[in-house]
Short mmCIF file of N, CA and C in Angstrom, two decimals:
data_model
loop_
_atom_site.label_atom_id
_atom_site.label_comp_id
_atom_site.label_asym_id
_atom_site.label_seq_id
_atom_site.Cartn_x
_atom_site.Cartn_y
_atom_site.Cartn_z
N LEU A 138 -5.59 -2.87 -17.54
CA LEU A 138 -4.86 -1.62 -17.40
C LEU A 138 -5.61 -0.51 -18.14
N ALA A 139 -6.16 -0.85 -19.30
CA ALA A 139 -6.94 0.14 -20.05
C ALA A 139 -8.18 0.54 -19.26
N ARG A 140 -8.81 -0.42 -18.58
CA ARG A 140 -9.98 -0.09 -17.76
C ARG A 140 -9.61 0.87 -16.63
N ALA A 141 -8.44 0.66 -16.06
CA ALA A 141 -7.98 1.55 -14.98
C ALA A 141 -7.79 2.96 -15.52
N ASP A 142 -7.32 3.08 -16.74
CA ASP A 142 -7.09 4.39 -17.34
C ASP A 142 -8.36 5.21 -17.48
N VAL A 143 -9.48 4.54 -17.69
CA VAL A 143 -10.74 5.25 -17.88
C VAL A 143 -11.63 5.18 -16.65
N GLY A 144 -11.06 4.76 -15.52
CA GLY A 144 -11.78 4.73 -14.27
C GLY A 144 -12.80 3.61 -14.15
N GLU A 145 -12.61 2.53 -14.88
CA GLU A 145 -13.56 1.41 -14.87
C GLU A 145 -12.98 0.14 -14.27
N LEU A 146 -11.99 0.28 -13.43
CA LEU A 146 -11.37 -0.88 -12.80
C LEU A 146 -12.21 -1.28 -11.60
N ALA A 147 -12.97 -2.36 -11.76
CA ALA A 147 -13.89 -2.80 -10.71
C ALA A 147 -13.16 -3.59 -9.64
N CYS A 148 -13.35 -3.16 -8.41
CA CYS A 148 -12.81 -3.88 -7.26
C CYS A 148 -13.94 -4.08 -6.27
N GLN A 149 -14.13 -5.32 -5.86
CA GLN A 149 -15.17 -5.67 -4.88
C GLN A 149 -14.48 -5.87 -3.54
N ARG A 150 -14.36 -4.81 -2.77
CA ARG A 150 -13.60 -4.84 -1.52
C ARG A 150 -14.43 -5.44 -0.38
N VAL A 151 -13.81 -6.39 0.30
CA VAL A 151 -14.42 -7.05 1.46
C VAL A 151 -13.35 -7.19 2.53
N PRO A 152 -13.75 -7.33 3.79
CA PRO A 152 -12.74 -7.59 4.83
C PRO A 152 -12.08 -8.94 4.58
N LEU A 153 -10.76 -8.97 4.64
CA LEU A 153 -10.03 -10.22 4.44
C LEU A 153 -8.70 -10.18 5.16
N ASP A 154 -8.15 -11.35 5.39
CA ASP A 154 -6.84 -11.48 6.02
C ASP A 154 -5.81 -11.57 4.91
N LEU A 155 -5.10 -10.47 4.69
CA LEU A 155 -4.14 -10.41 3.58
C LEU A 155 -3.00 -11.40 3.78
N TRP A 156 -2.56 -11.61 5.02
CA TRP A 156 -1.48 -12.56 5.25
C TRP A 156 -1.91 -13.97 4.85
N GLN A 157 -3.10 -14.37 5.26
CA GLN A 157 -3.59 -15.71 4.90
C GLN A 157 -3.73 -15.85 3.39
N LEU A 158 -4.24 -14.81 2.73
CA LEU A 158 -4.39 -14.83 1.28
C LEU A 158 -3.02 -14.99 0.62
N ALA A 159 -2.03 -14.22 1.08
CA ALA A 159 -0.67 -14.27 0.50
C ALA A 159 -0.02 -15.62 0.76
N ALA A 160 -0.18 -16.16 1.98
CA ALA A 160 0.41 -17.46 2.30
C ALA A 160 -0.21 -18.57 1.45
N ALA A 161 -1.51 -18.49 1.21
CA ALA A 161 -2.18 -19.48 0.36
C ALA A 161 -1.69 -19.37 -1.08
N GLU A 162 -1.52 -18.16 -1.57
CA GLU A 162 -1.03 -17.97 -2.94
C GLU A 162 0.42 -18.47 -3.04
N ALA A 163 1.21 -18.22 -2.02
CA ALA A 163 2.60 -18.72 -2.00
C ALA A 163 2.61 -20.24 -2.03
N GLN A 164 1.72 -20.86 -1.27
CA GLN A 164 1.62 -22.32 -1.25
C GLN A 164 1.29 -22.85 -2.65
N ALA A 165 0.44 -22.15 -3.37
CA ALA A 165 0.09 -22.56 -4.73
C ALA A 165 1.30 -22.51 -5.66
N PHE A 166 2.28 -21.69 -5.34
CA PHE A 166 3.49 -21.56 -6.15
C PHE A 166 4.63 -22.45 -5.65
N SER A 167 4.46 -23.12 -4.53
CA SER A 167 5.58 -23.83 -3.88
C SER A 167 6.25 -24.86 -4.79
N ALA A 168 5.49 -25.64 -5.53
CA ALA A 168 6.09 -26.65 -6.41
C ALA A 168 6.90 -25.97 -7.52
N ARG A 169 6.43 -24.84 -8.01
CA ARG A 169 7.16 -24.13 -9.05
C ARG A 169 8.45 -23.53 -8.52
N PHE A 170 8.41 -23.00 -7.29
CA PHE A 170 9.65 -22.50 -6.68
C PHE A 170 10.66 -23.63 -6.54
N GLN A 171 10.19 -24.76 -6.05
CA GLN A 171 11.08 -25.92 -5.87
C GLN A 171 11.65 -26.38 -7.21
N ALA A 172 10.81 -26.46 -8.23
CA ALA A 172 11.27 -26.88 -9.56
C ALA A 172 12.29 -25.90 -10.14
N ALA A 173 12.18 -24.64 -9.78
CA ALA A 173 13.12 -23.62 -10.27
C ALA A 173 14.40 -23.58 -9.44
N GLY A 174 14.49 -24.43 -8.42
CA GLY A 174 15.69 -24.45 -7.58
C GLY A 174 15.75 -23.29 -6.61
N LEU A 175 14.58 -22.78 -6.20
CA LEU A 175 14.53 -21.65 -5.28
C LEU A 175 13.96 -22.09 -3.94
N ALA A 176 14.62 -21.67 -2.88
CA ALA A 176 14.09 -21.92 -1.54
C ALA A 176 13.06 -20.85 -1.26
N PHE A 177 11.92 -21.25 -0.71
CA PHE A 177 10.87 -20.28 -0.38
C PHE A 177 10.64 -20.32 1.12
N GLU A 178 10.66 -19.15 1.73
CA GLU A 178 10.50 -19.03 3.18
C GLU A 178 9.36 -18.06 3.49
N THR A 179 8.57 -18.43 4.47
CA THR A 179 7.48 -17.57 4.92
C THR A 179 7.72 -17.21 6.38
N ALA A 180 7.67 -15.93 6.68
CA ALA A 180 7.83 -15.47 8.06
C ALA A 180 6.58 -15.85 8.85
N PRO A 181 6.65 -15.79 10.18
CA PRO A 181 5.46 -16.07 11.00
C PRO A 181 4.33 -15.09 10.70
N ALA A 182 3.11 -15.56 10.87
CA ALA A 182 1.93 -14.73 10.63
C ALA A 182 1.85 -13.61 11.66
N LEU A 183 1.18 -12.54 11.28
CA LEU A 183 0.95 -11.41 12.17
C LEU A 183 -0.35 -11.60 12.93
N ALA A 184 -0.44 -10.97 14.09
CA ALA A 184 -1.68 -11.03 14.86
C ALA A 184 -2.80 -10.25 14.17
N GLN A 185 -2.44 -9.16 13.50
CA GLN A 185 -3.45 -8.34 12.82
C GLN A 185 -3.03 -8.15 11.37
N SER A 186 -3.81 -8.72 10.44
CA SER A 186 -3.52 -8.53 9.01
C SER A 186 -4.81 -8.43 8.20
N GLN A 187 -5.86 -7.90 8.87
CA GLN A 187 -7.14 -7.69 8.19
C GLN A 187 -7.11 -6.38 7.41
N VAL A 188 -7.50 -6.45 6.14
CA VAL A 188 -7.60 -5.27 5.28
C VAL A 188 -8.94 -5.32 4.56
N LEU A 189 -9.27 -4.24 3.90
CA LEU A 189 -10.43 -4.20 3.03
C LEU A 189 -9.89 -4.29 1.62
N GLY A 190 -10.16 -5.41 0.95
CA GLY A 190 -9.59 -5.59 -0.38
C GLY A 190 -10.40 -6.55 -1.23
N ASP A 191 -10.09 -6.57 -2.49
CA ASP A 191 -10.73 -7.48 -3.44
C ASP A 191 -9.85 -8.73 -3.52
N PRO A 192 -10.34 -9.87 -3.01
CA PRO A 192 -9.48 -11.06 -2.97
C PRO A 192 -9.01 -11.51 -4.35
N ASP A 193 -9.85 -11.39 -5.36
CA ASP A 193 -9.43 -11.82 -6.71
C ASP A 193 -8.35 -10.91 -7.26
N ARG A 194 -8.52 -9.61 -7.08
CA ARG A 194 -7.52 -8.66 -7.57
C ARG A 194 -6.21 -8.78 -6.79
N LEU A 195 -6.30 -9.03 -5.48
CA LEU A 195 -5.09 -9.20 -4.68
C LEU A 195 -4.37 -10.48 -5.05
N ARG A 196 -5.11 -11.55 -5.35
CA ARG A 196 -4.46 -12.79 -5.84
C ARG A 196 -3.74 -12.52 -7.15
N GLN A 197 -4.35 -11.71 -8.00
CA GLN A 197 -3.73 -11.35 -9.28
C GLN A 197 -2.41 -10.63 -9.04
N VAL A 198 -2.39 -9.69 -8.12
CA VAL A 198 -1.17 -8.96 -7.78
C VAL A 198 -0.12 -9.92 -7.23
N LEU A 199 -0.51 -10.74 -6.27
CA LEU A 199 0.44 -11.67 -5.65
C LEU A 199 0.99 -12.67 -6.66
N ALA A 200 0.13 -13.20 -7.51
CA ALA A 200 0.60 -14.15 -8.53
C ALA A 200 1.62 -13.48 -9.45
N ASN A 201 1.39 -12.23 -9.80
CA ASN A 201 2.33 -11.52 -10.64
C ASN A 201 3.68 -11.35 -9.94
N LEU A 202 3.65 -11.01 -8.66
CA LEU A 202 4.90 -10.82 -7.91
C LEU A 202 5.66 -12.13 -7.75
N PHE A 203 4.94 -13.21 -7.43
CA PHE A 203 5.59 -14.52 -7.30
C PHE A 203 6.16 -14.96 -8.66
N GLU A 204 5.41 -14.73 -9.71
CA GLU A 204 5.86 -15.08 -11.07
C GLU A 204 7.15 -14.35 -11.41
N ASN A 205 7.22 -13.06 -11.07
CA ASN A 205 8.44 -12.30 -11.35
C ASN A 205 9.62 -12.85 -10.58
N SER A 206 9.41 -13.21 -9.31
CA SER A 206 10.51 -13.81 -8.53
C SER A 206 10.95 -15.12 -9.17
N LEU A 207 10.01 -15.91 -9.63
CA LEU A 207 10.36 -17.17 -10.30
C LEU A 207 11.19 -16.92 -11.55
N ARG A 208 10.77 -15.96 -12.34
CA ARG A 208 11.45 -15.68 -13.62
C ARG A 208 12.86 -15.12 -13.45
N TYR A 209 13.02 -14.25 -12.46
CA TYR A 209 14.26 -13.47 -12.42
C TYR A 209 15.22 -13.79 -11.30
N THR A 210 14.88 -14.69 -10.39
CA THR A 210 15.81 -15.06 -9.33
C THR A 210 16.68 -16.22 -9.82
N THR A 211 17.96 -16.11 -9.62
CA THR A 211 18.91 -17.12 -10.07
C THR A 211 18.66 -18.44 -9.33
N PRO A 212 18.63 -19.56 -10.09
CA PRO A 212 18.48 -20.87 -9.43
C PRO A 212 19.50 -21.04 -8.30
N GLY A 213 19.05 -21.66 -7.22
CA GLY A 213 19.89 -21.79 -6.04
C GLY A 213 19.65 -20.66 -5.06
N GLY A 214 18.85 -19.68 -5.49
CA GLY A 214 18.55 -18.52 -4.66
C GLY A 214 17.35 -18.76 -3.75
N ALA A 215 16.84 -17.67 -3.22
CA ALA A 215 15.75 -17.77 -2.25
C ALA A 215 14.77 -16.62 -2.41
N VAL A 216 13.55 -16.89 -1.95
CA VAL A 216 12.47 -15.91 -1.95
C VAL A 216 11.85 -15.95 -0.56
N ARG A 217 11.55 -14.78 0.00
CA ARG A 217 11.00 -14.73 1.37
C ARG A 217 9.80 -13.80 1.42
N LEU A 218 8.72 -14.29 2.02
CA LEU A 218 7.51 -13.51 2.23
C LEU A 218 7.41 -13.15 3.70
N SER A 219 7.22 -11.86 3.99
CA SER A 219 7.08 -11.41 5.37
C SER A 219 6.08 -10.26 5.41
N ALA A 220 5.73 -9.84 6.61
CA ALA A 220 4.81 -8.72 6.77
C ALA A 220 5.09 -8.00 8.06
N GLN A 221 4.72 -6.74 8.09
CA GLN A 221 4.80 -5.95 9.31
C GLN A 221 3.72 -4.88 9.28
N VAL A 222 3.39 -4.38 10.44
CA VAL A 222 2.41 -3.31 10.57
C VAL A 222 3.15 -2.06 10.99
N HIS A 223 2.82 -0.95 10.32
CA HIS A 223 3.44 0.33 10.65
C HIS A 223 2.46 1.45 10.29
N ASP A 224 2.17 2.32 11.24
CA ASP A 224 1.30 3.48 11.03
C ASP A 224 -0.04 3.11 10.40
N GLY A 225 -0.66 2.05 10.90
CA GLY A 225 -1.98 1.67 10.42
C GLY A 225 -2.00 1.00 9.06
N GLN A 226 -0.82 0.64 8.57
CA GLN A 226 -0.71 -0.01 7.27
C GLN A 226 -0.13 -1.41 7.44
N LEU A 227 -0.63 -2.34 6.64
CA LEU A 227 -0.03 -3.66 6.56
C LEU A 227 0.92 -3.64 5.38
N HIS A 228 2.19 -3.96 5.63
CA HIS A 228 3.21 -3.99 4.59
C HIS A 228 3.60 -5.45 4.36
N LEU A 229 3.19 -5.98 3.24
CA LEU A 229 3.50 -7.34 2.84
C LEU A 229 4.73 -7.25 1.94
N THR A 230 5.81 -7.94 2.32
CA THR A 230 7.08 -7.79 1.62
C THR A 230 7.53 -9.10 1.01
N LEU A 231 7.92 -9.03 -0.26
CA LEU A 231 8.49 -10.17 -0.96
C LEU A 231 9.92 -9.81 -1.31
N ASP A 232 10.87 -10.53 -0.72
CA ASP A 232 12.29 -10.33 -1.00
C ASP A 232 12.80 -11.51 -1.80
N ASP A 233 13.71 -11.23 -2.75
CA ASP A 233 14.36 -12.35 -3.43
C ASP A 233 15.86 -12.08 -3.52
N SER A 234 16.58 -13.14 -3.87
CA SER A 234 18.04 -13.02 -3.97
C SER A 234 18.42 -12.61 -5.39
N ALA A 235 19.71 -12.55 -5.65
CA ALA A 235 20.25 -12.03 -6.90
C ALA A 235 19.61 -12.68 -8.13
N PRO A 236 19.57 -11.91 -9.21
CA PRO A 236 20.20 -10.61 -9.41
C PRO A 236 19.35 -9.47 -8.88
N GLY A 237 20.03 -8.38 -8.61
CA GLY A 237 19.34 -7.18 -8.15
C GLY A 237 18.92 -6.31 -9.31
N VAL A 238 18.38 -5.17 -8.98
CA VAL A 238 17.93 -4.20 -9.98
C VAL A 238 18.77 -2.94 -9.78
N PRO A 239 19.28 -2.36 -10.86
CA PRO A 239 20.08 -1.13 -10.72
C PRO A 239 19.26 0.00 -10.08
N ASP A 240 19.95 0.89 -9.37
CA ASP A 240 19.30 2.02 -8.70
C ASP A 240 18.36 2.78 -9.63
N ALA A 241 18.83 3.08 -10.83
CA ALA A 241 18.05 3.89 -11.78
C ALA A 241 16.76 3.19 -12.21
N ALA A 242 16.72 1.88 -12.12
CA ALA A 242 15.55 1.13 -12.58
C ALA A 242 14.46 1.03 -11.52
N LEU A 243 14.81 1.15 -10.25
CA LEU A 243 13.81 0.96 -9.18
C LEU A 243 12.58 1.85 -9.36
N ALA A 244 12.78 3.11 -9.65
CA ALA A 244 11.67 4.05 -9.78
C ALA A 244 10.83 3.79 -11.02
N ARG A 245 11.35 3.05 -11.97
CA ARG A 245 10.65 2.82 -13.23
C ARG A 245 9.98 1.46 -13.33
N LEU A 246 10.15 0.60 -12.34
CA LEU A 246 9.68 -0.78 -12.46
C LEU A 246 8.19 -0.91 -12.75
N ALA A 247 7.36 -0.01 -12.27
CA ALA A 247 5.92 -0.12 -12.50
C ALA A 247 5.44 0.70 -13.69
N GLU A 248 6.37 1.18 -14.51
CA GLU A 248 5.97 1.88 -15.73
C GLU A 248 5.57 0.85 -16.79
N ARG A 249 4.59 1.20 -17.59
CA ARG A 249 4.17 0.31 -18.66
C ARG A 249 5.32 0.03 -19.62
N PHE A 250 5.44 -1.20 -19.99
CA PHE A 250 6.41 -1.69 -20.98
C PHE A 250 7.86 -1.54 -20.55
N TYR A 251 8.10 -1.07 -19.33
CA TYR A 251 9.49 -0.91 -18.88
C TYR A 251 10.07 -2.27 -18.51
N ARG A 252 11.27 -2.51 -18.96
CA ARG A 252 12.00 -3.72 -18.61
C ARG A 252 13.41 -3.30 -18.21
N VAL A 253 13.92 -3.90 -17.17
CA VAL A 253 15.26 -3.57 -16.71
C VAL A 253 16.27 -3.92 -17.80
N ASP A 254 16.11 -5.08 -18.40
CA ASP A 254 17.01 -5.55 -19.44
C ASP A 254 16.14 -6.22 -20.49
N ALA A 255 15.96 -5.56 -21.63
CA ALA A 255 15.05 -6.05 -22.66
C ALA A 255 15.41 -7.45 -23.13
N SER A 256 16.69 -7.75 -23.28
CA SER A 256 17.06 -9.09 -23.77
C SER A 256 16.71 -10.15 -22.74
N ARG A 257 16.93 -9.86 -21.46
CA ARG A 257 16.58 -10.81 -20.40
C ARG A 257 15.07 -11.01 -20.36
N SER A 258 14.32 -9.93 -20.50
CA SER A 258 12.86 -10.03 -20.45
C SER A 258 12.33 -10.83 -21.63
N ARG A 259 12.91 -10.65 -22.80
CA ARG A 259 12.47 -11.45 -23.95
C ARG A 259 12.69 -12.92 -23.68
N ALA A 260 13.80 -13.25 -23.06
CA ALA A 260 14.10 -14.65 -22.77
C ALA A 260 13.11 -15.26 -21.80
N HIS A 261 12.56 -14.43 -20.91
CA HIS A 261 11.64 -14.93 -19.88
C HIS A 261 10.19 -14.65 -20.21
N GLY A 262 9.91 -13.95 -21.30
CA GLY A 262 8.53 -13.63 -21.66
C GLY A 262 8.03 -12.41 -20.92
N GLY A 263 6.79 -12.06 -21.18
CA GLY A 263 6.19 -10.91 -20.52
C GLY A 263 6.27 -9.67 -21.38
N ALA A 264 5.30 -8.80 -21.18
CA ALA A 264 5.20 -7.59 -21.98
C ALA A 264 5.58 -6.34 -21.21
N GLY A 265 5.95 -6.48 -19.95
CA GLY A 265 6.29 -5.31 -19.16
C GLY A 265 5.07 -4.58 -18.64
N LEU A 266 3.96 -5.31 -18.45
CA LEU A 266 2.73 -4.68 -17.97
C LEU A 266 2.30 -5.15 -16.58
N GLY A 267 2.83 -6.25 -16.11
CA GLY A 267 2.38 -6.85 -14.86
C GLY A 267 2.53 -5.95 -13.65
N LEU A 268 3.66 -5.30 -13.49
CA LEU A 268 3.86 -4.44 -12.32
C LEU A 268 3.04 -3.15 -12.43
N ALA A 269 2.87 -2.65 -13.66
CA ALA A 269 2.03 -1.46 -13.85
C ALA A 269 0.59 -1.79 -13.47
N LEU A 270 0.10 -2.94 -13.89
CA LEU A 270 -1.25 -3.35 -13.54
C LEU A 270 -1.37 -3.58 -12.04
N SER A 271 -0.38 -4.23 -11.46
CA SER A 271 -0.41 -4.48 -10.01
C SER A 271 -0.49 -3.18 -9.23
N ARG A 272 0.29 -2.20 -9.62
CA ARG A 272 0.26 -0.90 -8.93
C ARG A 272 -1.12 -0.26 -9.04
N ARG A 273 -1.73 -0.34 -10.23
CA ARG A 273 -3.06 0.25 -10.42
C ARG A 273 -4.11 -0.50 -9.61
N LEU A 274 -4.02 -1.83 -9.57
CA LEU A 274 -4.97 -2.62 -8.79
C LEU A 274 -4.90 -2.28 -7.31
N LEU A 275 -3.70 -2.09 -6.80
CA LEU A 275 -3.54 -1.73 -5.40
C LEU A 275 -4.02 -0.31 -5.13
N ALA A 276 -3.73 0.61 -6.02
CA ALA A 276 -4.17 1.99 -5.85
C ALA A 276 -5.70 2.06 -5.82
N ALA A 277 -6.35 1.24 -6.63
CA ALA A 277 -7.82 1.22 -6.66
C ALA A 277 -8.41 0.73 -5.34
N GLN A 278 -7.57 0.09 -4.51
CA GLN A 278 -8.02 -0.42 -3.22
C GLN A 278 -7.42 0.37 -2.05
N GLY A 279 -6.87 1.54 -2.36
CA GLY A 279 -6.30 2.38 -1.32
C GLY A 279 -4.91 1.95 -0.90
N GLY A 280 -4.26 1.14 -1.72
CA GLY A 280 -2.95 0.62 -1.38
C GLY A 280 -1.85 1.16 -2.26
N ALA A 281 -0.66 0.58 -2.11
CA ALA A 281 0.51 1.02 -2.86
C ALA A 281 1.43 -0.17 -3.13
N LEU A 282 2.27 -0.01 -4.13
CA LEU A 282 3.29 -0.99 -4.49
C LEU A 282 4.61 -0.25 -4.55
N MET A 283 5.60 -0.73 -3.78
CA MET A 283 6.89 -0.05 -3.71
C MET A 283 8.02 -1.03 -3.98
N PHE A 284 9.14 -0.51 -4.45
CA PHE A 284 10.30 -1.33 -4.80
C PHE A 284 11.54 -0.79 -4.12
N ALA A 285 12.42 -1.71 -3.72
CA ALA A 285 13.69 -1.34 -3.09
C ALA A 285 14.67 -2.49 -3.31
N HIS A 286 15.91 -2.25 -2.93
CA HIS A 286 16.90 -3.32 -2.96
C HIS A 286 16.62 -4.26 -1.79
N SER A 287 16.68 -5.55 -2.05
CA SER A 287 16.47 -6.53 -1.00
C SER A 287 17.76 -6.79 -0.25
N PRO A 288 17.69 -6.97 1.07
CA PRO A 288 18.88 -7.36 1.81
C PRO A 288 19.38 -8.74 1.40
N MET A 289 18.57 -9.49 0.64
CA MET A 289 18.97 -10.81 0.16
C MET A 289 19.74 -10.71 -1.16
N GLY A 290 19.87 -9.50 -1.72
CA GLY A 290 20.66 -9.31 -2.93
C GLY A 290 19.86 -9.11 -4.19
N GLY A 291 18.55 -9.26 -4.12
CA GLY A 291 17.70 -9.09 -5.30
C GLY A 291 16.79 -7.89 -5.13
N LEU A 292 15.51 -8.11 -5.38
CA LEU A 292 14.52 -7.05 -5.33
C LEU A 292 13.61 -7.23 -4.12
N ARG A 293 13.24 -6.13 -3.51
CA ARG A 293 12.22 -6.12 -2.46
C ARG A 293 10.99 -5.41 -3.03
N VAL A 294 9.86 -6.11 -2.97
CA VAL A 294 8.59 -5.54 -3.40
C VAL A 294 7.68 -5.50 -2.19
N THR A 295 7.11 -4.33 -1.92
CA THR A 295 6.23 -4.18 -0.76
C THR A 295 4.84 -3.76 -1.21
N VAL A 296 3.86 -4.55 -0.79
CA VAL A 296 2.45 -4.25 -1.00
C VAL A 296 1.95 -3.65 0.31
N SER A 297 1.36 -2.45 0.24
CA SER A 297 0.84 -1.80 1.45
C SER A 297 -0.64 -1.53 1.28
N LEU A 298 -1.39 -1.89 2.32
CA LEU A 298 -2.81 -1.59 2.38
C LEU A 298 -3.16 -1.15 3.79
N PRO A 299 -4.14 -0.26 3.94
CA PRO A 299 -4.54 0.15 5.29
C PRO A 299 -5.13 -1.04 6.05
N LEU A 300 -4.75 -1.16 7.30
CA LEU A 300 -5.35 -2.17 8.16
C LEU A 300 -6.82 -1.84 8.40
N LEU A 301 -7.62 -2.86 8.51
CA LEU A 301 -9.02 -2.69 8.83
C LEU A 301 -9.13 -2.43 10.32
N GLU A 302 -9.90 -1.44 10.69
CA GLU A 302 -10.11 -1.16 12.11
C GLU A 302 -10.70 -2.38 12.77
N LYS A 303 -10.28 -2.69 13.97
CA LYS A 303 -10.71 -3.90 14.65
C LYS A 303 -12.22 -3.95 14.90
N ASP A 304 -12.88 -2.80 15.02
CA ASP A 304 -14.31 -2.83 15.28
C ASP A 304 -15.15 -2.69 14.02
N THR A 305 -14.50 -2.74 12.84
CA THR A 305 -15.23 -2.66 11.57
C THR A 305 -15.79 -4.04 11.25
N PRO A 306 -17.07 -4.12 10.84
CA PRO A 306 -17.65 -5.43 10.52
C PRO A 306 -17.06 -6.02 9.27
#
């Protein structure tokens, strides 16, 4: 995060299939989701999910998002990974079930050191930097990180990156 502040956040962008990368990262977390008592669901793959991105940095972002769902979703709940294309952007969405995030907290989730509930965060660990770093990593790749209420009752996190033009090598 400090490197991003001084413009030294290195990203090695290459053409990649973001859906495949996300599905593989989700698979790596599957045993942990099961152990936490969470059902994990993956929507069908998209026909077009090629982006220009740094695979290591994107794995870092995805691991952080999956980790947050593991920490904060109530056992017996569910997590769902899906994607859609809109206006030349690939929107990768991670929805989880309760608990949700209060309206006032949504806009602050990617602020450094911000925690929705400090006592809950202490119980689960973390310094309140993961979402801030994730947002910076995505911005360095021309992407964005957005938060909303999930229709499943928890948090919806959307990673957006521009689709790679089909004729780009």
